[in-house]
Tab-separated table of C-alpha atoms in Angstrom:
chain	number	residue	atom	x	y	z
A	1	ASN	CA	76.162	101.062	-157.048
A	2	ALA	CA	79.501	102.051	-155.032
A	3	LEU	CA	79.409	105.774	-156.712
A	4	THR	CA	76.766	106.523	-153.342
A	5	SER	CA	77.542	109.988	-153.384
A	6	GLY	CA	77.952	110.695	-156.958
A	7	GLY	CA	80.859	110.674	-159.849
A	8	THR	CA	82.053	108.928	-162.880
A	9	ILE	CA	81.846	105.841	-164.628
A	10	TYR	CA	84.454	105.490	-167.523
A	11	PHE	CA	84.767	103.645	-170.018
A	12	PRO	CA	87.940	103.190	-172.692
A	13	LYS	CA	87.552	101.530	-175.872
A	14	GLY	CA	85.969	98.359	-176.444
A	15	THR	CA	82.760	96.108	-176.368
A	16	TYR	CA	81.213	96.190	-172.682
A	17	LYS	CA	78.452	93.198	-172.984
A	18	CYS	CA	75.789	93.710	-169.869
A	19	GLY	CA	72.218	92.727	-168.210
A	20	ALA	CA	69.158	95.362	-167.649
A	21	LEU	CA	71.523	98.259	-165.298
A	22	THR	CA	70.146	100.543	-162.873
A	23	VAL	CA	71.266	103.421	-161.981
A	24	GLY	CA	70.015	104.771	-157.651
A	25	ASN	CA	72.054	107.297	-156.709
A	26	ALA	CA	72.233	110.694	-157.734
A	27	ASN	CA	74.437	112.525	-159.747
A	28	ILE	CA	76.458	109.716	-162.163
A	29	THR	CA	78.045	110.408	-165.166
A	30	LEU	CA	79.453	107.524	-167.955
A	31	ILE	CA	81.479	108.997	-169.565
A	32	LEU	CA	82.629	106.631	-173.422
A	33	ASP	CA	85.292	106.835	-175.528
A	34	ALA	CA	84.940	106.438	-179.188
A	35	GLY	CA	84.591	103.299	-180.004
A	36	ALA	CA	83.141	102.409	-176.794
A	37	VAL	CA	79.747	100.046	-176.998
A	38	LEU	CA	77.622	99.213	-173.646
A	39	SER	CA	75.532	96.351	-175.428
A	40	PHE	CA	73.061	94.452	-174.362
A	41	PRO	CA	72.041	91.701	-176.267
A	42	THR	CA	69.057	89.925	-174.345
A	43	LEU	CA	66.410	92.847	-173.083
A	44	GLY	CA	62.571	92.190	-173.899
A	45	SER	CA	59.101	92.720	-173.756
A	46	GLY	CA	58.696	95.579	-170.541
A	47	VAL	CA	62.839	95.602	-169.626
A	48	LYS	CA	64.922	98.673	-169.643
A	49	ALA	CA	68.840	98.861	-170.437
A	50	ILE	CA	69.285	101.731	-168.409
A	51	THR	CA	66.944	102.215	-165.545
A	52	VAL	CA	67.304	105.191	-164.287
A	53	ASN	CA	65.879	106.569	-160.631
A	54	ALA	CA	67.916	108.749	-159.063
A	55	ASN	CA	68.321	112.693	-160.096
A	56	ASN	CA	71.331	114.227	-162.295
A	57	PHE	CA	72.140	111.243	-165.243
A	58	ALA	CA	74.481	112.006	-167.932
A	59	ILE	CA	76.206	109.622	-170.861
A	60	GLU	CA	78.630	111.311	-172.645
A	61	GLY	CA	80.332	109.878	-176.026
A	62	GLY	CA	79.889	106.050	-177.152
A	63	LYS	CA	77.311	103.804	-177.995
A	64	LEU	CA	74.138	102.025	-176.735
A	65	GLN	CA	72.705	99.049	-178.530
A	66	GLY	CA	70.332	97.049	-178.318
A	67	PRO	CA	69.250	93.207	-178.963
A	68	ALA	CA	67.855	93.475	-182.660
A	69	ALA	CA	67.580	96.218	-185.357
A	70	SER	CA	63.905	97.632	-186.682
A	71	VAL	CA	62.028	95.612	-184.464
A	72	TYR	CA	58.657	96.212	-182.423
A	73	ILE	CA	59.169	95.013	-178.727
A	74	PRO	CA	57.470	97.357	-176.187
A	75	ASN	CA	58.989	99.344	-173.518
A	76	GLU	CA	62.070	97.862	-174.597
A	77	ASN	CA	63.135	101.029	-174.452
A	78	GLY	CA	67.204	102.228	-173.730
A	79	ILE	CA	67.458	105.578	-171.283
A	80	HIS	CA	64.402	104.972	-169.194
A	81	MET	CA	63.750	107.327	-167.013
A	82	ILE	CA	60.765	108.416	-164.766
A	83	GLY	CA	59.276	110.486	-161.950
A	84	THR	CA	56.040	109.699	-159.487
A	85	SER	CA	54.007	111.998	-160.397
A	86	THR	CA	53.840	115.846	-161.858
A	87	SER	CA	54.188	117.167	-158.607
A	88	VAL	CA	57.178	114.716	-157.414
A	89	ARG	CA	59.843	114.621	-160.877
A	90	LYS	CA	63.070	114.068	-161.557
A	91	SER	CA	65.100	116.046	-162.807
A	92	GLY	CA	68.709	116.221	-164.190
A	93	LEU	CA	68.795	113.908	-167.956
A	94	ARG	CA	71.893	114.783	-169.860
A	95	LEU	CA	73.145	112.711	-173.030
A	96	VAL	CA	75.741	114.258	-175.128
A	97	ASP	CA	76.940	112.902	-178.941
A	98	VAL	CA	76.369	109.397	-177.513
A	99	GLU	CA	74.602	106.866	-180.219
A	100	ILE	CA	71.550	104.613	-179.485
A	101	THR	CA	70.649	101.882	-181.311
A	102	GLN	CA	68.554	98.846	-181.370
A	103	PHE	CA	65.909	98.882	-178.940
A	104	GLY	CA	62.128	97.090	-179.436
A	105	GLY	CA	60.509	99.704	-178.112
A	106	HIS	CA	62.253	103.968	-176.807
A	107	GLY	CA	65.666	104.360	-177.570
A	108	ILE	CA	64.945	107.319	-174.592
A	109	TYR	CA	61.729	107.625	-172.353
A	110	ALA	CA	61.277	110.062	-170.051
A	111	GLN	CA	58.083	111.233	-168.310
A	112	PHE	CA	57.788	114.092	-165.369
A	113	VAL	CA	61.496	114.308	-165.755
A	114	ASP	CA	63.248	118.162	-165.618
A	115	ASP	CA	66.622	119.589	-166.751
A	116	ILE	CA	66.615	117.202	-170.537
A	117	LEU	CA	69.668	117.903	-172.888
A	118	LEU	CA	70.023	115.530	-175.677
A	119	ASP	CA	72.934	117.132	-177.780
A	120	SER	CA	74.532	115.782	-180.877
A	121	CYS	CA	73.449	112.187	-180.449
A	122	LYS	CA	72.883	109.767	-183.423
A	123	ILE	CA	69.659	107.899	-182.570
A	124	HIS	CA	68.192	105.336	-185.122
A	125	TYR	CA	66.750	101.715	-185.810
A	126	CYS	CA	65.582	101.699	-182.789
A	127	GLY	CA	60.819	100.007	-183.379
A	128	TYR	CA	58.532	102.434	-182.130
A	129	SER	CA	60.544	105.705	-180.969
A	130	GLY	CA	64.067	107.963	-180.956
A	131	ALA	CA	63.175	109.701	-177.962
A	132	SER	CA	59.970	109.930	-175.847
A	133	PHE	CA	59.421	112.728	-173.733
A	134	LEU	CA	56.227	112.399	-171.766
A	135	SER	CA	55.128	115.616	-169.430
A	136	CYS	CA	58.784	116.965	-169.358
A	137	ASN	CA	59.720	120.948	-168.393
A	138	HIS	CA	62.372	122.392	-169.768
A	139	GLY	CA	64.046	120.838	-172.034
A	140	VAL	CA	67.136	121.309	-175.182
A	141	ALA	CA	67.402	118.958	-178.171
A	142	THR	CA	69.392	119.955	-180.884
A	143	LYS	CA	71.848	118.506	-183.157
A	144	ASN	CA	70.531	115.553	-182.993
A	145	GLN	CA	70.161	112.746	-185.623
A	146	PHE	CA	66.845	110.696	-185.603
A	147	LEU	CA	66.819	108.259	-188.363
A	148	ASN	CA	64.667	104.560	-189.423
A	149	ILE	CA	62.563	104.384	-186.731
A	150	THR	CA	59.994	102.037	-188.074
A	151	PRO	CA	58.326	99.134	-187.459
A	152	GLY	CA	56.240	101.221	-184.699
A	153	THR	CA	52.778	99.722	-184.501
A	154	VAL	CA	49.342	100.773	-185.910
A	155	GLY	CA	51.212	103.184	-187.731
A	156	ASN	CA	52.364	105.236	-185.206
A	157	MET	CA	56.608	105.659	-184.624
A	158	TYR	CA	58.161	108.613	-183.863
A	159	GLY	CA	61.736	110.380	-184.357
A	160	ILE	CA	61.286	112.708	-181.263
A	161	THR	CA	57.785	113.420	-179.596
A	162	LEU	CA	56.816	115.634	-176.619
A	163	THR	CA	53.225	114.434	-175.661
A	164	HIS	CA	51.959	113.372	-172.819
A	165	ASP	CA	50.095	110.412	-171.048
A	166	SER	CA	46.119	110.387	-171.643
A	167	THR	CA	45.231	108.044	-169.369
A	168	GLY	CA	42.279	110.241	-167.018
A	169	TYR	CA	42.965	113.485	-169.248
A	170	SER	CA	39.337	113.174	-170.812
A	171	SER	CA	37.738	113.459	-167.156
A	172	ASP	CA	40.705	115.688	-165.917
A	173	PRO	CA	39.174	118.980	-164.632
A	174	ASN	CA	42.735	120.650	-165.145
A	175	ALA	CA	42.884	118.659	-168.394
A	176	GLY	CA	44.619	121.169	-171.167
A	177	THR	CA	46.404	123.616	-168.561
A	178	LYS	CA	50.090	122.722	-166.616
A	179	LEU	CA	47.895	121.987	-163.764
A	180	ALA	CA	46.662	118.721	-165.885
A	181	ALA	CA	47.835	115.261	-163.728
A	182	ASN	CA	49.943	114.676	-167.268
A	183	PRO	CA	50.223	117.660	-168.841
A	184	PHE	CA	51.421	118.520	-172.176
A	185	CYS	CA	55.945	119.274	-172.448
A	186	TRP	CA	56.510	122.998	-171.628
A	187	ASP	CA	58.999	125.142	-171.767
A	188	TRP	CA	61.379	122.926	-174.516
A	189	TYR	CA	63.771	123.385	-177.892
A	190	VAL	CA	63.991	121.996	-180.889
A	191	GLY	CA	66.414	122.456	-182.901
A	192	TYR	CA	69.320	121.446	-185.781
A	193	ASN	CA	68.233	118.425	-185.338
A	194	TYR	CA	67.990	115.905	-188.379
A	195	ALA	CA	65.214	113.308	-189.080
A	196	ALA	CA	64.629	110.934	-191.912
A	197	TYR	CA	63.944	107.686	-192.894
A	198	ASN	CA	61.357	107.400	-190.640
A	199	ALA	CA	58.284	105.684	-191.490
A	200	TRP	CA	55.179	108.510	-189.617
A	201	GLU	CA	56.559	111.461	-187.245
A	202	PRO	CA	59.718	112.594	-187.373
A	203	ILE	CA	59.232	115.569	-184.756
A	204	ASP	CA	56.162	115.128	-183.181
A	205	CYS	CA	54.522	117.558	-180.624
A	206	HIS	CA	50.828	116.267	-179.231
A	207	GLY	CA	50.230	120.012	-177.432
A	208	GLY	CA	52.605	122.320	-175.586
A	209	TYR	CA	53.300	125.414	-173.390
A	210	GLU	CA	56.446	127.638	-175.285
A	211	ILE	CA	57.763	125.142	-177.505
A	212	THR	CA	59.829	126.590	-179.817
A	213	ILE	CA	61.037	123.736	-183.231
A	214	ASP	CA	63.567	125.816	-185.214
A	215	SER	CA	65.607	125.319	-188.549
A	216	ASN	CA	65.390	121.070	-188.266
A	217	LYS	CA	65.780	119.287	-191.716
A	218	VAL	CA	62.928	116.423	-192.172
A	219	TYR	CA	63.269	113.532	-195.371
A	220	ALA	CA	61.448	111.008	-196.236
A	221	SER	CA	59.030	110.734	-193.800
């Protein structure tokens, strides 16, 4: 909270027990040494570990650990970043070499966010999705692992999904275009990821524009 003009928070090796955190200032980076764990032992339905309410948030290294593995808990998310609408968006989410595990909903959940980098992360044992991006533009997801996403709900679960909120879509006069209230994702590269042991879809798009899915390895899904 003291970093009102942005800055870096450094975590040496160790386990740091946290309640739900909110990032309210732009340009903040968390750097975690190898062996540094941000542990969130008590969250629950609708409670997010890290809610990002500002632009240009990054985590490099370390581990984010939720309360329990392989349990579905609605919207118990690891990282949660949402813009106001498709015309009032957030930008700048960068996650590099981060392990994210044991959240009952989504390891990462972002909507109306641009300029995303998800690189060399391991996301596993989350209840519904490893990473969900809704109406998010200009993203790269490369060299990540999406593993053991289960149990989901009504059989639905995803390693990584590029999608949108379908509420009102059938009556939206701009549905199926980039001008929709909840458009599909645009301009993504999803490459060289490893997705395995996911009970349903390891890599998913419900639609999208200019999306490249390239050289991924998918097993046992």
